[in-house]
Amino acid sequence: MKNKYSIFSLIKNALSNHENWQRAWRDPEPKKEYDAIIVGGGGHGLATAYYLAKKHGMTNIAVVEKGWIGGGNTGRNTTIIRSNYLWDASAGLYDHALKIWENLSQELNYNVMFSQRGVMNLAHNLQDVRDLKRRTHANRLNGIDAVWLNTEEVKKFCPIINTSPNIRYPVLGGTLQRRAGTARHDAVAWGYARGADAMGVDIIQNCEVKGIKRNGDRVEGIETNKGFIKTKKIGVVAAGHSSVIANMAGIKLPLESKPLQALVSEPVKPIIDTVVMSNAVHAYVSQSDKGELVIGAGTDAYISYTQRGSHDVIEGTLKAILELYPIFSRMKMLRQWGGIVDICPDASPIISKTNIKGLYFNCGWGTGGFKATPGSGDLFAHTIANDEPHKLNAAFNLNRFVSGDLVDEHGAAAVAH
Amino acid sequence: MSKNLRINKNNFIDQTIRISFKFNGQKLFGFKGDTLASALLANDIHLVGRSFKYHRPRGIMTCGSEEPNAIVQIGNDPSSTEPNVRATEIELYEGLEAYSQNCWPSVNFDIGGINNFLSPLLPAGFYYKTFMWPASFWEKYEFFIRHSAGLGKSPTKPDTDLYDHQYAHCDVLIIGGGISGILSAKLAAEKGLNTILIDDKNCLGGSTIYQEDDCFKINNDYSNKWLKKEIDNFKNYPNLLIKKRTSLAAFHGYNYLLAKENLTDHLGANERKNKIRQRLWKIRAKKVVIATGSIERPLIFNNNDRPGILLSSSIKKYIDFFGVKNGNEISLFTNNDSAYETAISLNKSGVKVNTIIDIRENSTSSLVKKIQKIGINILWGHTIVNTNGYKRIKSINVQKLSANGESVVGKRIKINCDCLGMSGGWTPMVHLFTQSGGKLKFKDKDYIFIPDMNKSPSDQISVGSCNGNFELDDLISNTIKNIKIFLDLDKTIYDNLNVVCSKESEKRNIWLLPSDKPLSKTKPFLDFQNDSTAKDVKLALREGFKSIEHVKRYTTTGMGTDQGKLSNMHALGIIADTTGTNMGDLGTTTFRPPFTPLTFGSIVGRNVGEFFDHTRKTAIHDWHVENNAKFENVGQWKRAWYFPKNNETMFQAVQRESKAARDGAGILDASTLGKIDIQGTDASEFLNRVYTNAWSKLAIGKCRYGLMLNEDGMVYDDGVTTRLGENHYIMTTTTGGAANVLSKLEDYLQTEWPELDVYLTTVTDQYSTISICGPRSKNIVKKIIPDLDLSDVNFPHMSFKNSKIDNVNCRIMRISFTGEHSYEINIQSNYAKDVWIKCMEAGKEFNITPYGTETMHLLRAEKGFIITGQDTDGTLTPSDLQMDWIIGKKKYDFIGKRSLYRSDTIREDRKQLVGLLTEDPLEVLEEGAQLVEDINKKPVEMLGHVTSSYFSPNLKKSIALAVVRSGKKLKGKRLIVPMENKNINVTITDTVFYDKENKRLNA
Amino acid sequence: MFIINCPYCGERDQSEFSCGGEAHIERPKQPTELSDDQWAEYLFMRKNIKGIQFERWNHAHGCRKWFNVVRDTSNDKIHAVYKMGERPPLK
């Protein structure tokens, strides 16, 4: 059993000069065979392993990660968590995740700093108002706490927004989800890794998948830079690299991997106490506990695996930020970076079996996967363990692209695709 | 009180111009040429701030952009204050006011200093392990965490300064105006290349420009004198653009670089008026020379963070460049020869250097010999085990290092000093190279990462000390050799330079220096701003954080505003030592742009306020403004929304306009609708393929409504297209969809159907559209164009005629979006306003009423006409819209056809467009409201939503359009619209509410 | 930001262009003959290659012409540009 984290363990360890803390997770070499292998050690992959072990008793499993855990989009996103999606299927999925978030620090005994400071989406034209009201009504009936705010209420909730009617695209109102908020991204990966490891899951870093071994229509294992590992079940949670893994298995996915950028400012004392998103002028901003303004930019419109986007996108985003928050003009960009986001045509994810037996994909989260991490892991674990989707992820199957039963969430997904 | 530590010698500070400034409210003086840091130091002020976590007193540590501690708030005006400004970078100006950050009530007495005593409880990552009980309390803990974090304060009022952008294209861009940059610029300019040289300081020459010593000579001149002549000679090159006060921010792919030029931050308030504050240069360079130099490393030992401890090279710059002594009794601590240069400078200026502590056993370089000759005490093989003094260093404890350097032996010596310089060697500034995608290689001898030129991602080169050439002779000869190859030069003016320089003995590298106390009882800081220590790194490793990125994130090392310029290498070194790994195999963390923080203002430039986005206005816009129109934004367009009279509310105005349009005549500016001119022998076939319905049989002079789908079968756009001639059509699109429709059509035409002879031209801006509707519309058009035959026989609904108004050609279409008898006049835009006024005058007697988009929406809803984008959302097929009639079933193919027959798209229980009537005719539904059958069923089953809703003045009741699951079959069914505070009963109806027989079209 | 050598206009900044995704996915000549699976393959399934990709670009803020680009998506290096209908190089 790992030592439990608490103020008391901190005091106790302080007395021994912090020399006696245990490893948060082991650093094992891969075994020859596992009951299941999760490809991708991001938040979703680690959560999948955690729930496979915890809820489905599958402890002879491994997570293989090409680099270091949490080093992909988990460590690169702007940490927004909300569930105010339009369609029932999405609302069900994301609210399932949100409910897990609400108790995740305690569940993992790792402070993921889920901070329910609210997420507000702004409307800037009449169609925005219609769309956001539609979403608010749908959320309310789905039991998701969304309320509509008029312009004065928007201003009251976040006073630094420029709500003047004279700006180019004035704020005409907004929808607010108070249970929504942000969390500490690294902690999510580390917390799940520590939890999964404690139950016996092998987390194998610097282990790159080079091939998927198939025998007819079923999988037999993975080829890696650490050798061949046998398994009957492979859950791929490789985000931007999903297609790369899919190609190894000889299948194609309805995905395009594009650069998505984000940036932070230098840290300042508290100035914005919530998360504000604006689709129409394309800006979203929050402030981290450290004091940095955390700003999400848009995607570039081309495929790239470079983790770099074009400067125009950064410029466009900051333009919108200054339109809504002219007080930030003298704030300084400290750091910008890019991730690779795998985008589905309907801006909804895939948590699905494939035509190959034992091969499962969890991908297509596009620009907004972080918020779903716990729910995604839970439902993907269910799908892998039972070889059947849970009812909450049934709609997010691969077959929807054949039947046409898409879950179009372009309106709610927030970043223009 | 503060003392004056200025010495009277120097070429760089103008001691005739005294500048007054305030620090924490205290009035002080400096001179022109000072930075805030040099001016503070001249006033003997070292303590300028408190650290992030432990609130330890911190002083100025460097003289450049790597400064981790001396970051201040400039000014207190709510619109122009600036947080987190490095005192080492900002130039002094008259009236500058600076404040310490992150301390309360003051930098001298800071309550947060208590954290220093709690530090045993606050190791790396402590917050992941606690604050979890009780569960609901995180937000309360977080409140305190947030308020104690953060550094400076954001402005609270809009910035009034101007920012600008400038594009530059050049043959060669040289980044850095130190000696290697100067040499490169000279060679490039000499070859006649269009060259740009940028440097972040206001003075070129880097550290060589104040290097005046016998040990460093070029062509028998002091290195600084020689370099000065070279710089003075730059004015002879018209092809060389020099930008000072310009720092390179980002090096993107394809040699696209961003540089920020500071234009007013060094000026007094009076001189700034009407000037641009900062300019962002967007540079495309054919070739890039990186000459960004290197920065000195601190040494990692117990309590290495006290005010008064500086980098040794910074002490040298303060004395040689700024003429400022950093103390009166200075000790130096080093592992290489650089500190001896500082000692020589101090000695020359009459400052006492009491001891040099050198962890090496000896050195025989000329610099060291010189110091030995002067008689300064050198403690070979010693290290500092502790420093004393809370707000300013007072003394150091020194002990002899063991042979392996892992512990200390012998007696502890105490040495008093009021300033300590440390030199841990040099770190090449490879940030820009890696930003551009370059890979680094590790040079074992110097413990440095340098660019691997074999893996250079673009046409670029790194020269000078950023390429690992630290000694003057190597630096010069390598720079010249490499630039000759890079720029393809044969002979250069520098081929026979004679360089003399002190040759360095090998440095002795110990990443973490031992103390006489166990590590756990010491505080050897790595990242001074974020308060992470060597202990934190070791703790992270113990806890299994193996990757350098994990260690960085867990300990926050390198995540301050200096982005780890001083700390990254030590963190790597300690990881390598602790884990027994080769540093070269560890790799570095990613250096992300920008190199130094960049204001949002400079990134955005002029694109603020009214320039945030283009505003498109119709040719008739001014008339609307003069007539009190309210506008709505539709895409980039400003469209007249409604025209209130007197004190009318929007509701009243729209009711009046709607009534007038049906009773007399209404007039609408429809110019924003997209218009695409389609010509070519295959134009009809093209339309067959892009619209769902058939076009081949449309007669010349006739108009037809068309629906365009996405390839996935969902409705994408709609509009009326008119056949102007055998091979000539004009298509209209929605306002918002115009650009996308054109792109999409071009895409199909060029890539899928190149065999079609069709040409597309947008004429949206060229033609304006005035729509006149209502029973009196005919009378009005008759008055304007008396000779046009308006009889229903010769000019029926859905047809068009060429005509003239006052000798100006125009096209008149009889098409209607309101269900009324209507005409659309299309005329060249420059005549549009005149024609509009003419229509208004002609219509006066018929009560012609201008109406806006809101009335248009209401009138078309009365007729059940859809608006794509409002009644559709990209998930509806034509059949879902009850428009099966528009699908050309006999057509072999059209865009999206195949998708209409997928298993899901043929389902009968899809959401379908219906009409809704409320039980209470006065109750107007909210657009976006949901529809349910059984409100008590949990979870609530939502059947659809209201897409359009109005109070119809013509029907005197509320009407709405909605999409409802299986709606086609549900006519007459009662549903509920559940609102927050009430439930509204509605009945599903037909989508056409008004004039179902279409009698009014020909009325 | 790349520089793209438009085959009609020459080298221009990437910001003048828009990307149309994977190239050489020909629209089926007889869509009605296809199964739902085959149609979905055309509509949605993409190689999404990490490495050398053949893709379509449009000089949207220039000559408005569509053309093909060979680009390495792992480092954004452009290897070739060719007109619609021309034979792809280095395939």
PDB file of N, CA and C in Angstrom, chain B residues 840-862:
ATOM      1  N   MET B 840     -38.279  55.482 -52.348  1.00  0.00           N
ATOM      2  CA  MET B 840     -38.939  56.037 -51.166  1.00  0.00           C
ATOM      3  C   MET B 840     -39.867  57.177 -51.567  1.00  0.00           C
ATOM      4  N   GLU B 841     -39.379  58.007 -52.491  1.00  0.00           N
ATOM      5  CA  GLU B 841     -40.193  59.147 -52.919  1.00  0.00           C
ATOM      6  C   GLU B 841     -41.416  58.666 -53.693  1.00  0.00           C
ATOM      7  N   ALA B 842     -41.152  57.729 -54.609  1.00  0.00           N
ATOM      8  CA  ALA B 842     -42.260  57.206 -55.417  1.00  0.00           C
ATOM      9  C   ALA B 842     -43.281  56.482 -54.541  1.00  0.00           C
ATOM     10  N   GLY B 843     -42.804  55.913 -53.444  1.00  0.00           N
ATOM     11  CA  GLY B 843     -43.702  55.108 -52.615  1.00  0.00           C
ATOM     12  C   GLY B 843     -44.400  55.883 -51.529  1.00  0.00           C
ATOM     13  N   LYS B 844     -44.053  57.128 -51.399  1.00  0.00           N
ATOM     14  CA  LYS B 844     -44.597  57.932 -50.297  1.00  0.00           C
ATOM     15  C   LYS B 844     -46.122  57.824 -50.247  1.00  0.00           C
ATOM     16  N   GLU B 845     -46.738  57.990 -51.391  1.00  0.00           N
ATOM     17  CA  GLU B 845     -48.206  57.998 -51.426  1.00  0.00           C
ATOM     18  C   GLU B 845     -48.798  56.623 -51.095  1.00  0.00           C
ATOM     19  N   PHE B 846     -47.962  55.577 -51.139  1.00  0.00           N
ATOM     20  CA  PHE B 846     -48.466  54.227 -50.827  1.00  0.00           C
ATOM     21  C   PHE B 846     -47.991  53.762 -49.442  1.00  0.00           C
ATOM     22  N   ASN B 847     -47.513  54.714 -48.668  1.00  0.00           N
ATOM     23  CA  ASN B 847     -46.990  54.400 -47.325  1.00  0.00           C
ATOM     24  C   ASN B 847     -45.854  53.386 -47.392  1.00  0.00           C
ATOM     25  N   ILE B 848     -44.949  53.593 -48.320  1.00  0.00           N
ATOM     26  CA  ILE B 848     -43.804  52.673 -48.396  1.00  0.00           C
ATOM     27  C   ILE B 848     -43.035  52.748 -47.069  1.00  0.00           C
ATOM     28  N   THR B 849     -42.699  51.589 -46.547  1.00  0.00           N
ATOM     29  CA  THR B 849     -42.102  51.530 -45.213  1.00  0.00           C
ATOM     30  C   THR B 849     -40.804  50.735 -45.276  1.00  0.00           C
ATOM     31  N   PRO B 850     -39.705  51.370 -44.924  1.00  0.00           N
ATOM     32  CA  PRO B 850     -38.458  50.614 -44.890  1.00  0.00           C
ATOM     33  C   PRO B 850     -38.483  49.608 -43.733  1.00  0.00           C
ATOM     34  N   TYR B 851     -38.068  48.402 -44.011  1.00  0.00           N
ATOM     35  CA  TYR B 851     -38.018  47.414 -42.922  1.00  0.00           C
ATOM     36  C   TYR B 851     -36.661  46.727 -42.893  1.00  0.00           C
ATOM     37  N   GLY B 852     -36.381  46.170 -41.719  1.00  0.00           N
ATOM     38  CA  GLY B 852     -35.066  45.561 -41.520  1.00  0.00           C
ATOM     39  C   GLY B 852     -35.152  44.054 -41.478  1.00  0.00           C
ATOM     40  N   THR B 853     -34.073  43.457 -41.034  1.00  0.00           N
ATOM     41  CA  THR B 853     -33.981  42.000 -41.054  1.00  0.00           C
ATOM     42  C   THR B 853     -35.003  41.338 -40.130  1.00  0.00           C
ATOM     43  N   GLU B 854     -35.350  42.009 -39.032  1.00  0.00           N
ATOM     44  CA  GLU B 854     -36.263  41.376 -38.089  1.00  0.00           C
ATOM     45  C   GLU B 854     -37.643  41.212 -38.724  1.00  0.00           C
ATOM     46  N   THR B 855     -38.107  42.264 -39.411  1.00  0.00           N
ATOM     47  CA  THR B 855     -39.401  42.180 -40.084  1.00  0.00           C
ATOM     48  C   THR B 855     -39.347  41.165 -41.226  1.00  0.00           C
ATOM     49  N   MET B 856     -38.225  41.164 -41.930  1.00  0.00           N
ATOM     50  CA  MET B 856     -38.063  40.175 -42.998  1.00  0.00           C
ATOM     51  C   MET B 856     -38.210  38.760 -42.429  1.00  0.00           C
ATOM     52  N   HIS B 857     -37.565  38.526 -41.283  1.00  0.00           N
ATOM     53  CA  HIS B 857     -37.657  37.205 -40.662  1.00  0.00           C
ATOM     54  C   HIS B 857     -39.082  36.871 -40.265  1.00  0.00           C
ATOM     55  N   LEU B 858     -39.780  37.866 -39.746  1.00  0.00           N
ATOM     56  CA  LEU B 858     -41.157  37.644 -39.315  1.00  0.00           C
ATOM     57  C   LEU B 858     -42.046  37.306 -40.518  1.00  0.00           C
ATOM     58  N   LEU B 859     -41.916  38.123 -41.570  1.00  0.00           N
ATOM     59  CA  LEU B 859     -42.785  37.934 -42.741  1.00  0.00           C
ATOM     60  C   LEU B 859     -42.562  36.571 -43.390  1.00  0.00           C
ATOM     61  N   ARG B 860     -41.304  36.172 -43.478  1.00  0.00           N
ATOM     62  CA  ARG B 860     -41.047  34.879 -44.134  1.00  0.00           C
ATOM     63  C   ARG B 860     -41.529  33.740 -43.228  1.00  0.00           C
ATOM     64  N   ALA B 861     -41.467  33.941 -41.897  1.00  0.00           N
ATOM     65  CA  ALA B 861     -41.951  32.891 -40.996  1.00  0.00           C
ATOM     66  C   ALA B 861     -43.456  32.723 -41.145  1.00  0.00           C
ATOM     67  N   GLU B 862     -44.153  33.817 -41.365  1.00  0.00           N
ATOM     68  CA  GLU B 862     -45.599  33.719 -41.597  1.00  0.00           C
ATOM     69  C   GLU B 862     -45.878  32.806 -42.792  1.00  0.00           C
TER      70      GLU B 862
END
